[in-house]
Coordinates of N, CA and C and ligand atoms in Angstrom, one line a residue:
M1047 N -3.2 11.4 23.4 CA -2.9 11.8 22.0 C -1.7 11.1 21.5
T1048 N -1.7 10.7 20.2 CA -0.6 10.0 19.6 C 0.6 10.9 19.5
D1049 N 1.8 10.3 19.5 CA 3.0 11.1 19.4 C 3.1 11.7 18.0
I1050 N 3.7 12.9 18.0 CA 4.0 13.5 16.6 C 5.1 12.8 15.9
F1051 N 4.9 12.6 14.7 CA 5.9 11.9 13.9 C 7.3 12.6 13.9
D1052 N 8.4 11.9 14.1 CA 9.7 12.6 14.2 C 10.8 12.1 13.3
F1053 N 10.4 11.3 12.3 CA 11.3 10.7 11.3 C 12.2 9.7 11.8
S1054 N 12.2 9.3 13.1 CA 13.1 8.4 13.6 C 12.9 7.0 13.1
T1055 N 11.7 6.6 12.9 CA 11.4 5.3 12.3 C 10.5 5.5 11.0
F1056 N 10.8 4.9 9.9 CA 10.0 5.2 8.7 C 8.6 4.7 8.9
P1057 N 7.6 5.6 8.6 CA 6.2 5.2 8.9 C 5.6 4.3 7.8
R1058 N 5.5 3.1 8.1 CA 4.9 2.1 7.2 C 3.4 2.2 7.4
L1059 N 2.6 2.4 6.4 CA 1.2 2.6 6.5 C 0.5 1.4 5.8
T1060 N -0.6 0.9 6.4 CA -1.3 -0.2 5.8 C -2.8 0.1 5.7
S1061 N -3.4 -0.5 4.7 CA -4.8 -0.3 4.5 C -5.4 -1.6 4.1
E1062 N -6.6 -1.6 3.6 CA -7.3 -2.9 3.2 C -6.4 -3.7 2.3
R1063 N -6.1 -3.1 1.1 CA -5.4 -3.9 0.1 C -3.9 -3.5 -0.1
V1064 N -3.6 -2.3 0.4 CA -2.3 -1.8 0.0 C -1.4 -1.5 1.3
V1065 N -0.1 -1.5 1.0 CA 0.9 -1.1 2.0 C 1.7 0.1 1.4
L1066 N 1.9 1.1 2.3 CA 2.8 2.2 1.9 C 4.1 2.0 2.7
R1067 N 5.2 1.7 2.0 CA 6.4 1.4 2.7 C 7.5 2.3 2.2
E1068 N 8.7 2.2 2.9 CA 9.8 3.0 2.5 C 10.3 2.7 1.1
L1069 N 10.6 3.7 0.3 CA 11.1 3.6 -1.0 C 12.6 3.2 -0.9
E1070 N 12.9 2.0 -1.6 CA 14.3 1.5 -1.5 C 15.0 1.6 -2.9
P1071 N 16.4 1.7 -2.8 CA 17.1 1.7 -4.1 C 16.7 0.6 -5.0
D1072 N 16.4 -0.6 -4.5 CA 16.0 -1.7 -5.3 C 14.7 -1.5 -6.1
D1073 N 14.0 -0.4 -5.8 CA 12.7 -0.2 -6.4 C 12.9 0.5 -7.8
A1074 N 14.1 0.8 -8.2 CA 14.3 1.6 -9.4 C 13.7 0.9 -10.6
A1075 N 13.8 -0.4 -10.8 CA 13.3 -1.0 -12.0 C 11.8 -0.9 -12.0
D1076 N 11.1 -1.1 -10.9 CA 9.7 -1.0 -10.8 C 9.2 0.4 -11.1
L1077 N 9.9 1.4 -10.5 CA 9.5 2.8 -10.6 C 9.6 3.2 -12.1
F1078 N 10.7 2.7 -12.7 CA 10.9 3.0 -14.1 C 9.8 2.6 -15.0
V1079 N 9.1 1.5 -14.6 CA 8.0 1.0 -15.5 C 6.9 2.1 -15.7
W1080 N 6.5 2.8 -14.6 CA 5.5 3.8 -14.8 C 6.0 5.2 -15.1
R1081 N 7.2 5.5 -14.6 CA 7.8 6.8 -14.9 C 8.3 6.9 -16.3
S1082 N 8.4 5.8 -17.0 CA 8.8 5.8 -18.5 C 7.6 5.7 -19.4
D1083 N 6.4 5.6 -18.8 CA 5.1 5.5 -19.5 C 4.6 6.8 -19.9
P1084 N 4.5 7.2 -21.2 CA 4.1 8.5 -21.6 C 2.6 8.8 -21.1
E1085 N 1.8 7.8 -21.0 CA 0.4 8.0 -20.5 C 0.4 8.4 -19.1
V1086 N 1.2 7.8 -18.2 CA 1.3 8.2 -16.8 C 1.9 9.5 -16.7
Q1087 N 2.9 9.8 -17.5 CA 3.6 11.1 -17.4 C 3.0 12.3 -18.2
K1088 N 1.8 12.0 -18.7 CA 1.2 13.0 -19.6 C 1.1 14.4 -18.9
Y1089 N 0.8 14.4 -17.6 CA 0.6 15.7 -16.9 C 1.8 15.9 -16.0
N1090 N 2.9 15.3 -16.2 CA 4.0 15.4 -15.3 C 5.3 15.6 -16.1
S1091 N 6.4 15.4 -15.5 CA 7.7 15.6 -16.2 C 7.8 14.6 -17.4
E1092 N 8.8 14.8 -18.3 CA 9.0 14.0 -19.4 C 9.2 12.5 -19.0
P1093 N 8.7 11.6 -19.8 CA 8.9 10.2 -19.4 C 10.4 9.9 -19.3
M1094 N 10.8 9.0 -18.3 CA 12.2 8.7 -18.1 C 12.6 7.8 -19.3
Q1095 N 13.9 8.0 -19.7 CA 14.5 7.2 -20.8 C 15.3 6.0 -20.3
D1096 N 15.8 6.1 -19.1 CA 16.7 5.1 -18.6 C 16.5 4.9 -17.1
V1097 N 16.7 3.7 -16.7 CA 16.4 3.3 -15.3 C 17.3 4.1 -14.3
T1098 N 18.5 4.6 -14.8 CA 19.3 5.3 -13.9 C 18.6 6.6 -13.4
E1099 N 17.7 7.1 -14.2 CA 16.9 8.3 -13.7 C 16.0 7.9 -12.6
A1100 N 15.5 6.7 -12.6 CA 14.6 6.2 -11.5 C 15.5 6.1 -10.3
A1101 N 16.7 5.5 -10.4 CA 17.6 5.4 -9.3 C 17.9 6.8 -8.7
A1102 N 18.1 7.7 -9.5 CA 18.5 9.1 -9.1 C 17.3 9.7 -8.3
L1103 N 16.1 9.5 -8.8 CA 14.9 10.0 -8.2 C 14.8 9.4 -6.8
I1104 N 14.9 8.1 -6.7 CA 14.8 7.4 -5.4 C 15.9 8.0 -4.4
D1105 N 17.0 8.2 -4.9 CA 18.1 8.7 -4.1 C 17.7 10.1 -3.6
R1106 N 17.2 10.9 -4.5 CA 16.8 12.3 -4.0 C 15.7 12.2 -3.0
L1107 N 14.7 11.4 -3.2 CA 13.6 11.3 -2.3 C 14.0 10.7 -0.9
R1108 N 14.9 9.8 -1.0 CA 15.4 9.3 0.3 C 16.2 10.3 1.1
R1109 N 17.0 11.2 0.3 CA 17.7 12.2 1.0 C 16.7 13.3 1.6
E1110 N 15.6 13.5 0.9 CA 14.6 14.5 1.4 C 14.1 13.9 2.7
Y1111 N 13.9 12.6 2.8 CA 13.4 12.0 4.1 C 14.5 12.2 5.2
S1112 N 15.7 12.0 4.8 CA 16.8 12.1 5.8 C 17.0 13.5 6.3
T1113 N 16.7 14.5 5.4 CA 16.8 15.9 5.9 C 15.4 16.4 6.4
Q1114 N 14.5 15.5 6.5 CA 13.2 15.7 7.2 C 12.4 16.8 6.5
T1115 N 12.5 16.8 5.1 CA 11.7 17.9 4.4 C 10.5 17.3 3.7
A1116 N 10.5 16.0 3.4 CA 9.4 15.3 2.7 C 9.4 13.8 3.1
I1117 N 8.2 13.2 2.8 CA 8.1 11.8 3.0 C 7.4 11.2 1.8
H1118 N 8.1 10.2 1.2 CA 7.5 9.5 0.0 C 7.4 8.0 0.3
W1119 N 6.4 7.4 -0.2 CA 6.2 6.0 0.0 C 6.1 5.2 -1.3
A1120 N 6.6 4.0 -1.3 CA 6.3 3.1 -2.4 C 5.0 2.4 -2.0
V1121 N 4.1 2.4 -3.0 CA 2.8 1.6 -2.8 C 3.0 0.2 -3.3
T1122 N 2.6 -0.7 -2.5 CA 2.6 -2.1 -2.9 C 1.2 -2.7 -2.5
F1123 N 0.9 -3.9 -3.2 CA -0.3 -4.6 -2.7 C 0.2 -5.4 -1.4
S1124 N -0.7 -5.6 -0.5 CA -0.4 -6.4 0.7 C 0.2 -7.7 0.2
G1125 N 1.2 -8.2 0.8 CA 1.8 -9.5 0.5 C 2.7 -9.5 -0.7
S1126 N 2.9 -8.3 -1.3 CA 3.8 -8.2 -2.5 C 4.9 -7.2 -2.1
T1127 N 6.1 -7.3 -2.8 CA 7.1 -6.3 -2.6 C 7.2 -5.4 -3.7
Q1128 N 6.5 -5.7 -4.8 CA 6.6 -4.9 -6.1 C 6.0 -3.5 -5.9
A1129 N 6.8 -2.5 -6.2 CA 6.2 -1.1 -6.1 C 5.4 -0.8 -7.3
I1130 N 4.2 -0.3 -7.1 CA 3.3 0.0 -8.2 C 2.9 1.5 -8.2
G1131 N 3.3 2.2 -7.2 CA 3.0 3.6 -7.1 C 4.0 4.4 -6.2
L1132 N 4.0 5.7 -6.4 CA 4.8 6.6 -5.6 C 3.9 7.7 -5.1
F1133 N 3.7 7.7 -3.8 CA 2.8 8.7 -3.2 C 3.7 9.4 -2.1
G1134 N 3.3 10.7 -1.8 CA 4.1 11.3 -0.8 C 3.6 12.7 -0.4
F1135 N 4.2 13.2 0.7 CA 4.1 14.6 1.0 C 5.4 15.3 0.5
N1136 N 5.2 16.1 -0.6 CA 6.3 16.7 -1.2 C 7.0 17.7 -0.4
S1137 N 6.3 18.3 0.5 CA 6.8 19.3 1.4 C 6.0 19.4 2.6
W1138 N 6.6 19.7 3.7 CA 5.9 19.8 5.0 C 6.3 21.1 5.7
E1139 N 5.4 22.0 5.7 CA 5.6 23.3 6.4 C 5.2 23.2 7.8
R1140 N 6.1 22.8 8.7 CA 5.7 22.5 10.0 C 5.1 23.6 10.8
F1141 N 5.6 24.8 10.6 CA 5.1 26.0 11.3 C 3.6 26.2 11.0
H1142 N 3.3 26.0 9.7 CA 1.9 26.2 9.3 C 1.0 25.0 9.3
H1143 N 1.6 23.8 9.7 CA 0.8 22.6 9.8 C 0.2 22.3 8.4
R1144 N 1.0 22.3 7.4 CA 0.5 22.2 6.1 C 1.5 21.4 5.2
A1145 N 1.0 20.6 4.3 CA 1.8 19.8 3.4 C 1.2 19.6 2.1
E1146 N 2.0 19.4 1.1 CA 1.5 19.2 -0.3 C 1.7 17.8 -0.7
I1147 N 0.7 17.2 -1.4 CA 0.8 15.8 -1.8 C 1.2 15.6 -3.3
G1148 N 1.7 14.5 -3.6 CA 2.0 14.1 -5.0 C 1.6 12.6 -5.0
Y1149 N 1.3 12.1 -6.2 CA 0.9 10.7 -6.4 C 0.9 10.2 -7.8
D1150 N 1.4 9.1 -8.1 CA 1.3 8.5 -9.4 C 1.4 6.9 -9.3
L1151 N 0.7 6.3 -10.2 CA 0.5 4.9 -10.1 C 0.7 4.2 -11.4
R1152 N 1.2 3.0 -11.4 CA 1.3 2.2 -12.7 C 0.0 2.2 -13.4
R1153 N 0.1 2.3 -14.7 CA -1.2 2.4 -15.5 C -2.1 1.2 -15.4
D1154 N -1.5 0.0 -15.4 CA -2.3 -1.2 -15.3 C -3.1 -1.4 -14.0
Y1155 N -2.9 -0.5 -13.0 CA -3.6 -0.6 -11.8 C -4.6 0.6 -11.6
W1156 N -4.7 1.4 -12.6 CA -5.7 2.5 -12.5 C -7.1 2.0 -12.5
G1157 N -8.0 2.8 -11.9 CA -9.4 2.6 -11.9 C -9.9 1.5 -11.0
R1158 N -9.1 1.1 -10.0 CA -9.5 0.1 -9.0 C -9.6 0.6 -7.6
G1159 N -9.5 1.9 -7.5 CA -9.6 2.6 -6.1 C -8.3 2.5 -5.4
I1160 N -7.2 2.1 -6.0 CA -5.9 2.0 -5.3 C -5.5 3.3 -4.8
A1161 N -5.5 4.3 -5.7 CA -5.0 5.7 -5.3 C -5.9 6.2 -4.2
T1162 N -7.2 6.0 -4.2 CA -8.1 6.5 -3.2 C -7.7 5.9 -1.8
E1163 N -7.4 4.6 -1.9 CA -7.1 3.9 -0.6 C -5.7 4.3 -0.1
A1164 N -4.7 4.5 -1.0 CA -3.4 4.9 -0.6 C -3.4 6.3 0.0
L1165 N -4.1 7.2 -0.7 CA -4.1 8.6 -0.3 C -4.9 8.7 1.0
D1166 N -5.9 7.9 1.2 CA -6.6 8.0 2.4 C -5.8 7.6 3.6
A1167 N -4.9 6.6 3.4 CA -4.0 6.2 4.5 C -3.0 7.3 4.8
M1168 N -2.6 8.0 3.7 CA -1.6 9.1 3.9 C -2.3 10.2 4.7
L1169 N -3.5 10.5 4.3 CA -4.2 11.6 5.0 C -4.5 11.3 6.5
R1170 N -4.8 10.1 6.7 CA -5.0 9.7 8.1 C -3.7 9.9 8.9
F1171 N -2.6 9.5 8.3 CA -1.3 9.7 9.0 C -1.0 11.2 9.1
G1172 N -1.3 12.0 8.0 CA -1.0 13.4 8.0 C -1.8 14.2 9.1
F1173 N -3.1 13.8 9.2 CA -3.9 14.6 10.1 C -3.8 14.2 11.5
T1174 N -3.1 13.0 11.8 CA -2.9 12.6 13.2 C -1.5 12.7 13.5
R1175 N -0.6 11.9 13.0 CA 0.8 11.8 13.4 C 1.6 13.1 13.0
M1176 N 1.3 13.7 11.9 CA 2.0 14.9 11.5 C 1.3 16.2 12.0
R1177 N 0.1 16.0 12.5 CA -0.7 17.1 13.1 C -1.0 18.2 12.0
L1178 N -1.2 17.7 10.8 CA -1.5 18.7 9.7 C -2.8 19.4 10.0
N1179 N -2.9 20.6 9.6 CA -4.2 21.3 9.6 C -4.7 21.4 8.1
R1180 N -3.8 21.3 7.2 CA -4.2 21.5 5.8 C -3.3 20.6 4.9
V1181 N -3.9 20.0 3.9 CA -3.2 19.3 2.9 C -3.6 19.9 1.6
E1182 N -2.6 20.1 0.7 CA -3.0 20.7 -0.6 C -2.4 19.9 -1.7
A1183 N -3.0 20.1 -2.9 CA -2.6 19.4 -4.1 C -2.7 20.4 -5.3
Q1184 N -1.8 20.3 -6.2 CA -1.9 21.0 -7.4 C -2.0 20.0 -8.5
T1185 N -2.9 20.3 -9.4 CA -3.1 19.3 -10.5 C -3.5 20.1 -11.8
I1186 N -3.2 19.5 -12.9 CA -3.7 20.1 -14.1 C -5.3 19.9 -14.1
A1187 N -6.0 21.0 -14.4 CA -7.4 21.0 -14.3 C -8.1 19.9 -15.1
D1188 N -7.6 19.6 -16.2 CA -8.2 18.6 -17.0 C -7.6 17.2 -16.9
N1189 N -6.8 17.0 -15.8 CA -6.4 15.6 -15.4 C -7.5 15.0 -14.6
H1190 N -8.5 14.4 -15.4 CA -9.8 14.1 -14.7 C -9.6 13.0 -13.6
G1191 N -8.7 12.1 -13.8 CA -8.5 11.0 -12.8 C -8.0 11.7 -11.5
S1192 N -7.1 12.6 -11.6 CA -6.5 13.3 -10.4 C -7.6 14.1 -9.7
V1193 N -8.3 14.8 -10.5 CA -9.4 15.7 -10.0 C -10.5 14.9 -9.3
R1194 N -10.9 13.8 -9.9 CA -11.9 12.9 -9.3 C -11.4 12.3 -8.0
L1195 N -10.1 11.9 -8.0 CA -9.5 11.3 -6.8 C -9.6 12.3 -5.7
L1196 N -9.2 13.5 -5.9 CA -9.2 14.6 -4.9 C -10.6 14.9 -4.4
Q1197 N -11.5 15.0 -5.3 CA -12.9 15.3 -4.9 C -13.5 14.2 -4.1
G1198 N -13.2 13.0 -4.5 CA -13.7 11.8 -3.7 C -13.2 11.8 -2.3
L1199 N -12.1 12.4 -2.0 CA -11.5 12.4 -0.7 C -11.9 13.6 0.1
G1200 N -12.7 14.5 -0.5 CA -13.2 15.7 0.1 C -12.4 17.0 -0.1
F1201 N -11.4 16.9 -1.0 CA -10.7 18.2 -1.3 C -11.6 19.1 -2.0
Q1202 N -11.4 20.4 -1.7 CA -12.2 21.5 -2.4 C -11.3 22.2 -3.4
R1203 N -11.9 22.6 -4.5 CA -11.1 23.4 -5.5 C -11.0 24.8 -4.9
E1204 N -9.8 25.4 -4.8 CA -9.7 26.7 -4.2 C -9.2 27.7 -5.2
G1205 N -8.8 27.3 -6.3 CA -8.3 28.3 -7.3 C -7.9 27.7 -8.6
L1206 N -7.9 28.5 -9.6 CA -7.5 28.0 -10.9 C -6.4 29.0 -11.5
R1207 N -5.3 28.4 -11.9 CA -4.3 29.2 -12.5 C -4.4 29.0 -14.0
R1208 N -4.9 30.0 -14.7 CA -5.1 29.9 -16.1 C -3.8 29.7 -16.9
A1209 N -3.9 28.8 -17.9 CA -2.8 28.6 -18.8 C -1.5 28.4 -18.0
H1210 N -1.5 27.6 -17.0 CA -0.4 27.5 -16.1 C 0.8 26.7 -16.6
S1211 N 0.5 25.7 -17.5 CA 1.6 24.9 -17.9 C 1.4 24.5 -19.4
L1212 N 2.5 24.4 -20.1 CA 2.6 24.0 -21.5 C 2.7 22.5 -21.5
E1213 N 1.7 21.8 -22.1 CA 1.7 20.3 -22.0 C 2.1 19.7 -23.4
D1214 N 2.1 18.3 -23.3 CA 2.6 17.6 -24.5 C 1.9 17.9 -25.8
D1215 N 0.6 18.3 -25.7 CA -0.2 18.6 -26.9 C 0.2 20.0 -27.5
G1216 N 1.1 20.7 -26.9 CA 1.6 22.0 -27.4 C 0.6 23.1 -27.0
T1217 N -0.3 22.9 -26.1 CA -1.2 24.0 -25.6 C -1.0 24.2 -24.1
Y1218 N -1.4 25.4 -23.7 CA -1.4 25.7 -22.3 C -2.6 25.1 -21.6
H1219 N -2.4 24.5 -20.4 CA -3.5 24.0 -19.6 C -3.6 24.7 -18.3
D1220 N -4.8 24.8 -17.8 CA -5.1 25.5 -16.5 C -4.6 24.6 -15.4
G1221 N -4.1 25.2 -14.3 CA -3.7 24.4 -13.1 C -4.7 24.7 -12.0
A1222 N -5.1 23.6 -11.3 CA -6.1 23.8 -10.3 C -5.4 23.5 -8.9
I1223 N -5.9 24.3 -7.9 CA -5.3 24.1 -6.6 C -6.5 23.5 -5.7
Y1224 N -6.2 22.5 -5.0 CA -7.1 21.8 -4.1 C -6.6 21.8 -2.7
G1225 N -7.5 21.9 -1.7 CA -7.1 21.9 -0.3 C -8.1 21.0 0.5
L1226 N -7.6 20.4 1.5 CA -8.5 19.7 2.5 C -8.0 20.1 3.9
L1227 N -9.0 20.5 4.7 CA -8.6 20.9 6.1 C -8.9 19.7 7.0
Q1228 N -8.1 19.7 8.1 CA -8.3 18.6 9.0 C -9.7 18.5 9.5
R1229 N -10.4 19.7 9.8 CA -11.7 19.6 10.3 C -12.7 19.1 9.4
D1230 N -12.4 19.1 8.1 CA -13.4 18.6 7.1 C -13.1 17.1 6.7
Y1231 N -12.0 16.6 7.2 CA -11.6 15.2 6.7 C -12.4 14.1 7.4
R1232 N -13.0 13.3 6.6 CA -13.7 12.1 7.1 C -13.1 10.9 6.4
S1233 N -12.5 10.0 7.1 CA -12.0 8.8 6.5 C -13.1 7.7 6.6
S1234 N -14.1 7.9 5.7 CA -15.2 7.1 5.8 C -15.1 5.7 5.1
R1235 N -14.3 5.7 4.0 CA -14.2 4.5 3.2 C -13.3 3.4 3.9
Y1236 N -12.2 3.8 4.5 CA -11.3 2.8 5.0 C -11.0 3.1 6.5
P1237 N -11.9 2.7 7.4 CA -11.7 3.0 8.8 C -10.5 2.3 9.4
Ligands
COA754 C1 -4.5 10.0 -10.7 C2 -4.3 8.5 -10.4 C3 -3.3 8.4 -9.3 C4 -5.6 7.9 -10.0 O1 -5.4 6.6 -9.6 P1 -6.6 5.5 -9.6 O2 -6.1 4.4 -8.6 O3 -7.0 5.1 -10.9 O4 -7.7 6.3 -8.8 P2 -9.0 5.6 -8.2 O5 -9.3 4.3 -8.8 O6 -8.8 5.7 -6.7 O7 -10.1 6.6 -8.6 C5 -10.5 7.8 -8.0 C6 -11.7 8.4 -8.7 O8 -11.3 8.9 -9.9 C7 -12.1 8.3 -11.0 N1 -11.1 8.2 -12.1 C8 -10.0 7.5 -12.1 N2 -9.4 7.7 -13.3 C9 -10.2 8.5 -14.1 C10 -10.1 9.1 -15.4 N3 -9.1 8.8 -16.2 N4 -11.2 9.9 -15.8 C11 -12.2 10.1 -14.9 N5 -12.3 9.7 -13.7 C12 -11.3 8.8 -13.3 C13 -12.5 7.0 -10.4 O9 -13.7 6.6 -11.1 C14 -12.8 7.4 -9.0 O10 -14.0 8.1 -8.9 P3 -15.2 7.7 -7.9 O11 -14.5 7.8 -6.5 O12 -16.2 8.7 -8.1 O13 -15.5 6.3 -8.3 C15 -3.8 7.8 -11.7 O14 -4.7 8.0 -12.7 C16 -2.4 8.2 -12.1 O15 -1.4 7.7 -11.7 N6 -2.3 9.1 -13.1 C17 -1.0 9.5 -13.7 C18 -0.2 10.4 -12.7 C19 -1.0 11.7 -12.3 O16 -1.6 12.3 -13.2 N7 -0.8 12.1 -11.1 C20 -1.3 13.3 -10.6 C21 -0.5 14.4 -10.9 S1 -1.1 15.9 -10.1

């Protein structure tokens, strides 16, 4: 059996087209590109106004790694250092073998299967090295890209929180909860 992940070495993950690597302070300018894009941030926090906010976020996420509470990766294409996405396990409940995921990608790379590939690499890592039993995701129910992404990887909708969040259009949107259990996970697309 493979060793359980213990945070001693940052886990670099690779797949067909993408690499998930450690998020570095130097990634602030790249991260700012999509975190300042209102379309990317439509279902998330307010778009960033200044690159210092990206630097502060990277600093926080790196601290979460060092305190062993979360793992976030910068997504790049193989052979490139440019960060185009931020994917991660936002929390890891070790006792329950459970973690929650988050993901966002630069808009000009949407619709090419990049998120599916990156998330699949994360799930493989989570269900083996982290020994997860359950991975969960919360998304706004009408965030169709996010919902399709989760469904395509085998997540099941487990609940709906009606009028859960007030969004940019000034209306309340339902929040959906998705879960994937280790026993149901099939990494069929990217062996
Ligand atoms: C959600 C997100 C990461 C998807 O990234 P992506 O690389 O475009 O996703 P993929 O190309 O892997 O597509 C996954 C599936 O979703 C579908 N899809 C992608 N965008 C879609 C959209 N806007 N509407 C409907 N379906 C969409 C794809 O066709 C694909 O379906 P398929 O497997 O049946 O072919 C990206 O849209 C994003 O960064 N959005 C903004 C941030 C965000 O909302 N994050 C989630 C917060 S909970």
